[in-house]
PDB file of C-alpha atoms in Angstrom:
ATOM      1  CA  MET A 185      90.073 167.821 185.357  1.00  0.00           C
ATOM      2  CA  SER A 186      86.607 168.848 183.128  1.00  0.00           C
ATOM      3  CA  ASN A 187      83.357 169.194 184.946  1.00  0.00           C
ATOM      4  CA  ILE A 188      80.838 166.500 183.123  1.00  0.00           C
ATOM      5  CA  LYS A 189      77.179 168.033 183.579  1.00  0.00           C
ATOM      6  CA  VAL A 190      75.314 164.010 183.342  1.00  0.00           C
ATOM      7  CA  TYR A 191      71.407 164.687 183.418  1.00  0.00           C
ATOM      8  CA  HIS A 192      69.168 162.373 186.078  1.00  0.00           C
ATOM      9  CA  TYR A 193      65.871 161.040 185.045  1.00  0.00           C
ATOM     10  CA  ASP A 194      64.092 157.622 186.394  1.00  0.00           C
ATOM     11  CA  ALA A 195      62.651 155.658 183.768  1.00  0.00           C
ATOM     12  CA  PHE A 196      58.741 154.407 183.633  1.00  0.00           C
ATOM     13  CA  SER A 197      57.003 157.214 186.127  1.00  0.00           C
ATOM     14  CA  THR A 198      56.152 160.230 186.797  1.00  0.00           C
ATOM     15  CA  VAL A 199      57.131 160.780 190.610  1.00  0.00           C
ATOM     16  CA  PRO A 200      60.520 161.358 190.896  1.00  0.00           C
ATOM     17  CA  GLY A 201      62.140 158.342 193.611  1.00  0.00           C
ATOM     18  CA  GLN A 202      59.522 156.016 191.920  1.00  0.00           C
ATOM     19  CA  GLY A 203      61.375 154.803 188.118  1.00  0.00           C
ATOM     20  CA  ASN A 204      63.663 153.545 187.463  1.00  0.00           C
ATOM     21  CA  PRO A 205      66.808 156.091 187.272  1.00  0.00           C
ATOM     22  CA  ALA A 206      69.234 157.035 184.380  1.00  0.00           C
ATOM     23  CA  GLY A 207      72.293 158.902 182.907  1.00  0.00           C
ATOM     24  CA  VAL A 208      71.730 160.842 180.323  1.00  0.00           C
ATOM     25  CA  VAL A 209      75.480 162.850 178.059  1.00  0.00           C
ATOM     26  CA  PHE A 210      73.828 165.132 175.627  1.00  0.00           C
ATOM     27  CA  ASP A 211      76.195 166.422 173.434  1.00  0.00           C
ATOM     28  CA  ALA A 212      78.613 163.850 173.788  1.00  0.00           C
ATOM     29  CA  ASP A 213      80.220 162.822 170.448  1.00  0.00           C
ATOM     30  CA  HIS A 214      83.629 164.726 172.081  1.00  0.00           C
ATOM     31  CA  PHE A 215      83.686 161.716 174.632  1.00  0.00           C
ATOM     32  CA  SER A 216      86.229 158.656 173.520  1.00  0.00           C
ATOM     33  CA  GLU A 217      84.463 155.069 174.465  1.00  0.00           C
ATOM     34  CA  THR A 218      87.362 155.327 177.716  1.00  0.00           C
ATOM     35  CA  ALA A 219      85.958 158.661 178.994  1.00  0.00           C
ATOM     36  CA  MET A 220      81.879 157.123 178.883  1.00  0.00           C
ATOM     37  CA  GLN A 221      82.461 154.566 180.531  1.00  0.00           C
ATOM     38  CA  GLN A 222      84.596 156.251 183.679  1.00  0.00           C
ATOM     39  CA  ILE A 223      81.225 158.259 183.732  1.00  0.00           C
ATOM     40  CA  ALA A 224      78.867 155.242 183.977  1.00  0.00           C
ATOM     41  CA  TYR A 225      81.206 154.210 187.116  1.00  0.00           C
ATOM     42  CA  GLN A 226      81.619 157.537 189.032  1.00  0.00           C
ATOM     43  CA  VAL A 227      77.677 158.166 187.939  1.00  0.00           C
ATOM     44  CA  GLY A 228      77.105 154.296 189.723  1.00  0.00           C
ATOM     45  CA  PHE A 229      73.962 154.360 188.316  1.00  0.00           C
ATOM     46  CA  ASN A 230      72.496 150.781 186.800  1.00  0.00           C
ATOM     47  CA  GLU A 231      73.302 152.048 182.981  1.00  0.00           C
ATOM     48  CA  THR A 232      73.996 155.777 181.909  1.00  0.00           C
ATOM     49  CA  VAL A 233      73.057 156.546 177.682  1.00  0.00           C
ATOM     50  CA  PHE A 234      74.441 159.270 175.790  1.00  0.00           C
ATOM     51  CA  VAL A 235      73.619 161.196 173.355  1.00  0.00           C
ATOM     52  CA  LEU A 236      75.340 161.613 169.796  1.00  0.00           C
ATOM     53  CA  ASN A 237      74.715 162.560 166.688  1.00  0.00           C
ATOM     54  CA  SER A 238      73.792 159.798 163.735  1.00  0.00           C
ATOM     55  CA  GLU A 239      74.297 159.826 160.010  1.00  0.00           C
ATOM     56  CA  VAL A 240      71.043 157.150 159.345  1.00  0.00           C
ATOM     57  CA  ALA A 241      69.166 158.152 162.443  1.00  0.00           C
ATOM     58  CA  ASP A 242      67.717 160.879 164.428  1.00  0.00           C
ATOM     59  CA  VAL A 243      70.003 159.875 166.945  1.00  0.00           C
ATOM     60  CA  ARG A 244      72.297 157.336 168.231  1.00  0.00           C
ATOM     61  CA  LEU A 245      72.759 155.884 171.391  1.00  0.00           C
ATOM     62  CA  ARG A 246      75.262 154.360 173.337  1.00  0.00           C
ATOM     63  CA  TYR A 247      75.256 152.054 176.822  1.00  0.00           C
ATOM     64  CA  PHE A 248      77.473 152.108 179.588  1.00  0.00           C
ATOM     65  CA  THR A 249      76.391 149.695 182.994  1.00  0.00           C
ATOM     66  CA  PRO A 250      79.727 151.205 185.409  1.00  0.00           C
ATOM     67  CA  GLY A 251      81.370 148.008 184.489  1.00  0.00           C
ATOM     68  CA  HIS A 252      80.606 147.592 180.542  1.00  0.00           C
ATOM     69  CA  GLU A 253      79.114 149.284 177.298  1.00  0.00           C
ATOM     70  CA  ILE A 254      75.759 147.222 176.481  1.00  0.00           C
ATOM     71  CA  ASN A 255      74.171 146.983 173.215  1.00  0.00           C
ATOM     72  CA  LEU A 256      70.732 147.749 174.129  1.00  0.00           C
ATOM     73  CA  CYS A 257      68.718 149.571 177.652  1.00  0.00           C
ATOM     74  CA  GLY A 258      65.005 150.629 176.984  1.00  0.00           C
ATOM     75  CA  HIS A 259      64.770 152.916 180.404  1.00  0.00           C
ATOM     76  CA  ALA A 260      68.112 154.787 179.471  1.00  0.00           C
ATOM     77  CA  THR A 261      65.850 154.930 176.204  1.00  0.00           C
ATOM     78  CA  MET A 262      62.539 156.017 177.333  1.00  0.00           C
ATOM     79  CA  ALA A 263      64.881 159.262 179.853  1.00  0.00           C
ATOM     80  CA  SER A 264      67.081 160.294 176.842  1.00  0.00           C
ATOM     81  CA  LEU A 265      64.520 160.544 174.555  1.00  0.00           C
ATOM     82  CA  TYR A 266      62.321 162.335 177.390  1.00  0.00           C
ATOM     83  CA  GLY A 267      65.233 164.881 178.132  1.00  0.00           C
ATOM     84  CA  LEU A 268      65.028 165.311 174.282  1.00  0.00           C
ATOM     85  CA  LYS A 269      61.739 165.901 174.255  1.00  0.00           C
ATOM     86  CA  THR A 270      61.543 167.910 176.529  1.00  0.00           C
ATOM     87  CA  ARG A 271      63.865 170.107 176.414  1.00  0.00           C
ATOM     88  CA  GLY A 272      63.100 170.928 172.085  1.00  0.00           C
ATOM     89  CA  MET A 273      66.177 168.945 170.419  1.00  0.00           C
ATOM     90  CA  LEU A 274      63.475 167.164 168.200  1.00  0.00           C
ATOM     91  CA  GLY A 275      61.553 170.290 167.181  1.00  0.00           C
ATOM     92  CA  ASP A 276      58.469 169.350 166.689  1.00  0.00           C
ATOM     93  CA  LYS A 277      58.576 164.440 165.162  1.00  0.00           C
ATOM     94  CA  GLU A 278      55.981 162.684 166.492  1.00  0.00           C
ATOM     95  CA  LEU A 279      58.252 160.021 164.739  1.00  0.00           C
ATOM     96  CA  ILE A 280      61.710 158.822 165.144  1.00  0.00           C
ATOM     97  CA  THR A 281      64.555 156.625 164.425  1.00  0.00           C
ATOM     98  CA  ILE A 282      67.554 156.362 166.891  1.00  0.00           C
ATOM     99  CA  GLU A 283      70.840 154.279 166.401  1.00  0.00           C
ATOM    100  CA  THR A 284      72.134 151.370 168.379  1.00  0.00           C
ATOM    101  CA  ASN A 285      74.354 148.045 168.486  1.00  0.00           C
ATOM    102  CA  VAL A 286      71.526 146.458 167.568  1.00  0.00           C
ATOM    103  CA  GLY A 287      70.477 148.249 164.393  1.00  0.00           C
ATOM    104  CA  ILE A 288      67.931 151.375 163.747  1.00  0.00           C
ATOM    105  CA  LEU A 289      64.602 151.475 165.652  1.00  0.00           C
ATOM    106  CA  PRO A 290      61.995 153.348 165.690  1.00  0.00           C
ATOM    107  CA  ILE A 291      60.281 155.711 168.436  1.00  0.00           C
ATOM    108  CA  ARG A 292      56.862 157.402 168.133  1.00  0.00           C
ATOM    109  CA  PHE A 293      56.011 159.841 170.781  1.00  0.00           C
ATOM    110  CA  GLU A 294      53.025 160.676 172.317  1.00  0.00           C
ATOM    111  CA  ARG A 295      50.756 162.616 175.010  1.00  0.00           C
ATOM    112  CA  ASN A 296      48.278 161.265 177.654  1.00  0.00           C
ATOM    113  CA  ASP A 297      46.852 164.133 180.270  1.00  0.00           C
ATOM    114  CA  ASN A 298      49.700 165.493 179.695  1.00  0.00           C
ATOM    115  CA  THR A 299      52.217 162.806 180.027  1.00  0.00           C
ATOM    116  CA  ILE A 300      54.640 162.575 177.038  1.00  0.00           C
ATOM    117  CA  TYR A 301      54.780 158.556 176.461  1.00  0.00           C
ATOM    118  CA  MET A 302      57.602 156.968 173.912  1.00  0.00           C
ATOM    119  CA  GLU A 303      56.783 153.638 172.235  1.00  0.00           C
ATOM    120  CA  MET A 304      60.051 151.704 171.160  1.00  0.00           C
ATOM    121  CA  LYS A 305      60.053 149.352 168.766  1.00  0.00           C
ATOM    122  CA  GLN A 306      63.386 146.470 170.020  1.00  0.00           C
ATOM    123  CA  ASP A 307      65.158 143.978 168.760  1.00  0.00           C
ATOM    124  CA  HIS A 308      63.222 140.510 166.786  1.00  0.00           C
ATOM    125  CA  PRO A 309      63.253 138.288 170.229  1.00  0.00           C
ATOM    126  CA  GLN A 310      65.358 135.203 170.855  1.00  0.00           C
ATOM    127  CA  PHE A 311      65.377 132.377 173.283  1.00  0.00           C
ATOM    128  CA  ILE A 312      67.874 129.925 174.566  1.00  0.00           C
ATOM    129  CA  PRO A 313      67.167 126.892 176.703  1.00  0.00           C
ATOM    130  CA  PHE A 314      68.145 127.125 180.316  1.00  0.00           C
ATOM    131  CA  GLN A 315      70.141 123.051 180.702  1.00  0.00           C
ATOM    132  CA  GLY A 316      72.177 124.607 183.888  1.00  0.00           C
ATOM    133  CA  ASP A 317      71.258 123.582 187.280  1.00  0.00           C
ATOM    134  CA  ILE A 318      67.772 125.321 189.212  1.00  0.00           C
ATOM    135  CA  GLU A 319      68.049 124.070 192.009  1.00  0.00           C
ATOM    136  CA  LYS A 320      71.993 126.104 191.989  1.00  0.00           C
ATOM    137  CA  LEU A 321      70.113 128.863 190.626  1.00  0.00           C
ATOM    138  CA  VAL A 322      67.012 129.662 192.804  1.00  0.00           C
ATOM    139  CA  SER A 323      69.749 128.914 195.197  1.00  0.00           C
ATOM    140  CA  ALA A 324      71.337 131.901 193.764  1.00  0.00           C
ATOM    141  CA  ILE A 325      68.448 134.375 194.204  1.00  0.00           C
ATOM    142  CA  ASN A 326      67.047 132.603 197.851  1.00  0.00           C
ATOM    143  CA  LEU A 327      64.113 130.892 196.846  1.00  0.00           C
ATOM    144  CA  THR A 328      63.931 127.082 196.412  1.00  0.00           C
ATOM    145  CA  LEU A 329      62.235 124.931 193.803  1.00  0.00           C
ATOM    146  CA  ASP A 330      59.136 125.124 195.393  1.00  0.00           C
ATOM    147  CA  ASP A 331      59.050 128.821 194.193  1.00  0.00           C
ATOM    148  CA  VAL A 332      59.588 128.187 190.588  1.00  0.00           C
ATOM    149  CA  ASP A 333      56.150 127.300 188.128  1.00  0.00           C
ATOM    150  CA  LEU A 334      57.864 125.145 186.213  1.00  0.00           C
ATOM    151  CA  SER A 335      54.510 125.076 183.695  1.00  0.00           C
ATOM    152  CA  THR A 336      56.637 126.757 180.955  1.00  0.00           C
ATOM    153  CA  PRO A 337      60.376 126.930 180.821  1.00  0.00           C
ATOM    154  CA  ILE A 338      63.476 128.588 182.286  1.00  0.00           C
ATOM    155  CA  VAL A 339      65.160 130.121 179.620  1.00  0.00           C
ATOM    156  CA  TYR A 340      67.259 133.003 178.575  1.00  0.00           C
ATOM    157  CA  GLY A 341      65.469 135.465 176.106  1.00  0.00           C
ATOM    158  CA  SER A 342      66.816 138.705 174.786  1.00  0.00           C
ATOM    159  CA  THR A 343      65.281 141.953 172.607  1.00  0.00           C
ATOM    160  CA  GLY A 344      68.447 143.793 172.594  1.00  0.00           C
ATOM    161  CA  ALA A 345      69.925 142.768 176.080  1.00  0.00           C
ATOM    162  CA  TRP A 346      70.217 138.677 177.459  1.00  0.00           C
ATOM    163  CA  THR A 347      68.263 138.150 180.523  1.00  0.00           C
ATOM    164  CA  LEU A 348      67.127 134.582 182.202  1.00  0.00           C
ATOM    165  CA  LEU A 349      63.325 134.351 182.574  1.00  0.00           C
ATOM    166  CA  ILE A 350      61.960 132.896 185.245  1.00  0.00           C
ATOM    167  CA  PRO A 351      58.563 131.958 186.501  1.00  0.00           C
ATOM    168  CA  ILE A 352      58.012 132.287 189.908  1.00  0.00           C
ATOM    169  CA  ARG A 353      54.862 130.339 191.593  1.00  0.00           C
ATOM    170  CA  ASP A 354      53.415 133.041 193.881  1.00  0.00           C
ATOM    171  CA  LEU A 355      54.196 137.223 194.292  1.00  0.00           C
ATOM    172  CA  ASN A 356      55.613 136.616 197.963  1.00  0.00           C
ATOM    173  CA  SER A 357      58.285 134.771 196.766  1.00  0.00           C
ATOM    174  CA  PHE A 358      59.300 138.038 195.480  1.00  0.00           C
ATOM    175  CA  MET A 359      59.938 139.570 198.880  1.00  0.00           C
ATOM    176  CA  LYS A 360      62.113 136.531 200.173  1.00  0.00           C
ATOM    177  CA  MET A 361      64.450 136.901 196.988  1.00  0.00           C
ATOM    178  CA  LYS A 362      68.265 138.647 198.364  1.00  0.00           C
ATOM    179  CA  PRO A 363      70.607 137.879 195.131  1.00  0.00           C
ATOM    180  CA  ASP A 364      74.287 136.653 195.140  1.00  0.00           C
ATOM    181  CA  SER A 365      75.692 137.721 191.476  1.00  0.00           C
ATOM    182  CA  SER A 366      79.080 135.914 192.433  1.00  0.00           C
ATOM    183  CA  LEU A 367      77.320 132.561 191.465  1.00  0.00           C
ATOM    184  CA  PHE A 368      75.619 133.845 188.347  1.00  0.00           C
ATOM    185  CA  PRO A 369      77.996 133.011 185.924  1.00  0.00           C
ATOM    186  CA  GLY A 370      79.373 129.653 187.219  1.00  0.00           C
ATOM    187  CA  ILE A 371      74.801 129.002 186.985  1.00  0.00           C
ATOM    188  CA  LEU A 372      74.951 130.421 183.394  1.00  0.00           C
ATOM    189  CA  ILE A 373      76.254 128.261 181.132  1.00  0.00           C
ATOM    190  CA  GLU A 374      75.225 129.243 178.402  1.00  0.00           C
ATOM    191  CA  ASN A 375      75.268 132.370 179.159  1.00  0.00           C
ATOM    192  CA  PRO A 376      77.639 133.504 181.708  1.00  0.00           C
ATOM    193  CA  LYS A 377      76.766 136.790 181.588  1.00  0.00           C
ATOM    194  CA  ALA A 378      73.088 137.441 181.550  1.00  0.00           C
ATOM    195  CA  SER A 379      71.056 138.860 183.490  1.00  0.00           C
ATOM    196  CA  LEU A 380      68.306 137.544 185.941  1.00  0.00           C
ATOM    197  CA  HIS A 381      64.383 138.075 185.984  1.00  0.00           C
ATOM    198  CA  PRO A 382      62.407 136.493 187.630  1.00  0.00           C
ATOM    199  CA  PHE A 383      58.386 136.850 186.866  1.00  0.00           C
ATOM    200  CA  CYS A 384      55.307 135.887 188.554  1.00  0.00           C
ATOM    201  CA  PHE A 385      51.910 136.769 187.479  1.00  0.00           C
ATOM    202  CA  GLU A 386      50.058 137.938 190.251  1.00  0.00           C
ATOM    203  CA  THR A 387      50.439 141.117 190.149  1.00  0.00           C
ATOM    204  CA  ARG A 388      50.487 143.712 193.356  1.00  0.00           C
ATOM    205  CA  ASP A 389      47.586 145.930 190.218  1.00  0.00           C
ATOM    206  CA  SER A 390      44.974 145.742 189.431  1.00  0.00           C
ATOM    207  CA  ASP A 391      46.424 146.631 185.941  1.00  0.00           C
ATOM    208  CA  ALA A 392      49.376 144.752 185.184  1.00  0.00           C
ATOM    209  CA  MET A 393      49.424 141.274 183.945  1.00  0.00           C
ATOM    210  CA  MET A 394      52.693 140.598 185.253  1.00  0.00           C
ATOM    211  CA  HIS A 395      54.911 141.202 188.065  1.00  0.00           C
ATOM    212  CA  ALA A 396      59.310 141.227 187.998  1.00  0.00           C
ATOM    213  CA  ARG A 397      62.562 142.160 189.724  1.00  0.00           C
ATOM    214  CA  HIS A 398      65.521 142.253 187.353  1.00  0.00           C
ATOM    215  CA  PHE A 399      69.648 140.604 189.033  1.00  0.00           C
ATOM    216  CA  SER A 400      71.826 142.155 187.286  1.00  0.00           C
ATOM    217  CA  SER A 401      75.292 140.279 185.867  1.00  0.00           C
ATOM    218  CA  PRO A 402      78.521 141.207 188.519  1.00  0.00           C
ATOM    219  CA  TYR A 403      79.474 142.516 185.857  1.00  0.00           C
ATOM    220  CA  SER A 404      77.780 145.353 184.811  1.00  0.00           C
ATOM    221  CA  GLY A 405      79.151 146.902 188.828  1.00  0.00           C
ATOM    222  CA  THR A 406      74.944 146.893 189.119  1.00  0.00           C
ATOM    223  CA  THR A 407      72.877 144.013 191.929  1.00  0.00           C
ATOM    224  CA  GLU A 408      69.530 145.483 190.586  1.00  0.00           C
ATOM    225  CA  ASP A 409      67.572 147.012 188.198  1.00  0.00           C
ATOM    226  CA  PRO A 410      64.488 148.411 189.501  1.00  0.00           C
ATOM    227  CA  VAL A 411      62.034 149.010 185.715  1.00  0.00           C
ATOM    228  CA  THR A 412      63.650 147.324 183.091  1.00  0.00           C
ATOM    229  CA  GLY A 413      62.187 147.745 179.876  1.00  0.00           C
ATOM    230  CA  THR A 414      63.649 145.300 177.699  1.00  0.00           C
ATOM    231  CA  ALA A 415      62.791 142.773 179.915  1.00  0.00           C
ATOM    232  CA  SER A 416      59.365 143.750 179.921  1.00  0.00           C
ATOM    233  CA  GLY A 417      59.418 143.673 176.273  1.00  0.00           C
ATOM    234  CA  VAL A 418      60.534 139.492 175.439  1.00  0.00           C
ATOM    235  CA  MET A 419      58.314 138.243 178.609  1.00  0.00           C
ATOM    236  CA  GLY A 420      55.621 139.511 176.085  1.00  0.00           C
ATOM    237  CA  ALA A 421      57.138 137.552 173.155  1.00  0.00           C
ATOM    238  CA  TYR A 422      57.927 134.791 175.959  1.00  0.00           C
ATOM    239  CA  TYR A 423      53.800 135.148 176.135  1.00  0.00           C
ATOM    240  CA  LEU A 424      53.818 134.422 173.322  1.00  0.00           C
ATOM    241  CA  THR A 425      56.254 131.440 172.327  1.00  0.00           C
ATOM    242  CA  TYR A 426      55.322 129.905 175.331  1.00  0.00           C
ATOM    243  CA  VAL A 427      52.677 130.558 177.923  1.00  0.00           C
ATOM    244  CA  LYS A 428      49.949 130.862 174.615  1.00  0.00           C
ATOM    245  CA  PRO A 429      51.391 130.248 171.481  1.00  0.00           C
ATOM    246  CA  GLU A 430      47.780 129.624 169.715  1.00  0.00           C
ATOM    247  CA  ILE A 431      46.967 133.161 170.230  1.00  0.00           C
ATOM    248  CA  ASP A 432      48.762 136.228 167.759  1.00  0.00           C
ATOM    249  CA  GLU A 433      48.847 139.031 169.956  1.00  0.00           C
ATOM    250  CA  VAL A 434      48.809 140.586 173.655  1.00  0.00           C
ATOM    251  CA  GLN A 435      48.682 143.717 175.788  1.00  0.00           C
ATOM    252  CA  PHE A 436      50.343 144.156 179.534  1.00  0.00           C
ATOM    253  CA  VAL A 437      51.481 145.778 181.945  1.00  0.00           C
ATOM    254  CA  VAL A 438      54.354 145.092 183.794  1.00  0.00           C
ATOM    255  CA  GLU A 439      54.810 146.509 187.690  1.00  0.00           C
ATOM    256  CA  GLN A 440      58.489 146.344 188.788  1.00  0.00           C
ATOM    257  CA  GLY A 441      60.627 147.557 191.779  1.00  0.00           C
ATOM    258  CA  HIS A 442      58.184 147.475 195.261  1.00  0.00           C
ATOM    259  CA  GLU A 443      60.368 145.817 196.482  1.00  0.00           C
ATOM    260  CA  ILE A 444      62.491 148.073 196.691  1.00  0.00           C
ATOM    261  CA  GLY A 445      60.564 151.475 197.366  1.00  0.00           C
ATOM    262  CA  ARG A 446      60.168 151.682 193.484  1.00  0.00           C
ATOM    263  CA  ASP A 447      56.355 151.702 191.992  1.00  0.00           C
ATOM    264  CA  GLY A 448      57.523 151.397 188.199  1.00  0.00           C
ATOM    265  CA  LYS A 449      55.077 150.314 185.132  1.00  0.00           C
ATOM    266  CA  VAL A 450      56.014 149.108 181.735  1.00  0.00           C
ATOM    267  CA  GLN A 451      53.994 148.977 179.193  1.00  0.00           C
ATOM    268  CA  VAL A 452      54.472 145.759 176.507  1.00  0.00           C
ATOM    269  CA  SER A 453      52.614 144.974 173.276  1.00  0.00           C
ATOM    270  CA  VAL A 454      53.488 142.547 170.613  1.00  0.00           C
ATOM    271  CA  ILE A 455      52.314 140.709 167.165  1.00  0.00           C
ATOM    272  CA  ARG A 456      53.745 137.963 166.078  1.00  0.00           C
ATOM    273  CA  ASP A 457      53.673 137.557 162.422  1.00  0.00           C
ATOM    274  CA  GLY A 458      54.922 134.410 160.988  1.00  0.00           C
ATOM    275  CA  ALA A 459      58.047 132.957 162.151  1.00  0.00           C
ATOM    276  CA  ASP A 460      58.875 136.840 163.376  1.00  0.00           C
ATOM    277  CA  MET A 461      57.715 139.256 166.308  1.00  0.00           C
ATOM    278  CA  ASP A 462      56.724 143.041 166.399  1.00  0.00           C
ATOM    279  CA  VAL A 463      58.061 143.596 170.001  1.00  0.00           C
ATOM    280  CA  ARG A 464      57.159 147.252 171.610  1.00  0.00           C
ATOM    281  CA  MET A 465      57.275 148.413 175.256  1.00  0.00           C
ATOM    282  CA  LYS A 466      56.380 151.924 175.955  1.00  0.00           C
ATOM    283  CA  GLY A 467      56.763 154.002 178.913  1.00  0.00           C
ATOM    284  CA  THR A 468      57.401 157.612 180.470  1.00  0.00           C
ATOM    285  CA  ALA A 469      59.765 159.832 182.261  1.00  0.00           C
ATOM    286  CA  VAL A 470      60.708 163.092 184.753  1.00  0.00           C
ATOM    287  CA  PHE A 471      63.661 164.888 185.192  1.00  0.00           C
ATOM    288  CA  VAL A 472      65.061 165.022 188.280  1.00  0.00           C
ATOM    289  CA  ARG A 473      68.053 166.494 189.517  1.00  0.00           C
ATOM    290  CA  GLU A 474      71.296 167.449 187.573  1.00  0.00           C
ATOM    291  CA  LEU A 475      74.426 165.667 187.593  1.00  0.00           C
ATOM    292  CA  ASN A 476      78.216 167.082 187.503  1.00  0.00           C
ATOM    293  CA  VAL A 477      80.978 164.099 187.117  1.00  0.00           C
ATOM    294  CA  GLU A 478      84.899 164.744 186.960  1.00  0.00           C
ATOM    295  CA  LEU A 479      86.635 163.316 184.280  1.00  0.00           C
ATOM    296  CA  ASP A 480      90.503 163.911 182.859  1.00  0.00           C
ATOM    297  CA  THR A 481      90.195 166.267 179.543  1.00  0.00           C
ATOM    298  CA  CYS A 482      93.008 163.467 178.436  1.00  0.00           C
ATOM    299  CA  SER A 483      89.611 160.740 178.496  1.00  0.00           C
ATOM    300  CA  TYR A 484      88.500 163.093 175.306  1.00  0.00           C
ATOM    301  CA  THR A 485      88.587 161.936 171.645  1.00  0.00           C
TER     302      THR A 485
END
């Protein structure tokens, strides 16, 4: 057995215990895919990210839930890049690129009041209509049809990871939500492995424009993601597509996590350029602690 050091960071907050936890494994080139999956399972966070060398970008990132690999994860990206930057592993670079399974994405660092922020460009937004049973859908998160705002559509959205965007009328509905994720695949007929992302325009904090929760696919091995980066980004694209199609640019803050004792903030900006959209999200992170994971040495590459 070998002892693997995993660094726990909380993304989208400067306070430990208030953001979204991610495990970060630096210098991970010598691990096999099987080993990465085993480490992510033992860590147990929604995502663990592995930092590898890249021939086409500054670093390569691979993201694993306890159950499977995913193509892109906003909060794990924030965690790993904050770790790389604060540990001096990126030097003085303020602009870098990361290699992911959705392609090469640019990252920009900035400082504000001694806090390091990372701005991440996301993949081109995609949307697929939800054509399943809405009543069964909302029942799976302990709501009724009266809780849903059907003035805008329920759609699958992706800027790197697929999630079902569900507009909700009132903030009070979010405390009632209790997901039964075992029901999700049978309801999400077009995309059975998607997560669920209910959101509304009533917020707790005055600096936020949207409030959200994020319920994981049962295949991921987790239940709820406290503060989501890629889902926040795709909500910006949703806003320009379905809520305010007459405008070409929006910037706002998403708040998330309050119902489960967290307090995360994600900054989102989207610019429409013809048929394309430039989707970016920005956030920070904070180091929490070191974790040790035991791994069978035969799992190495």
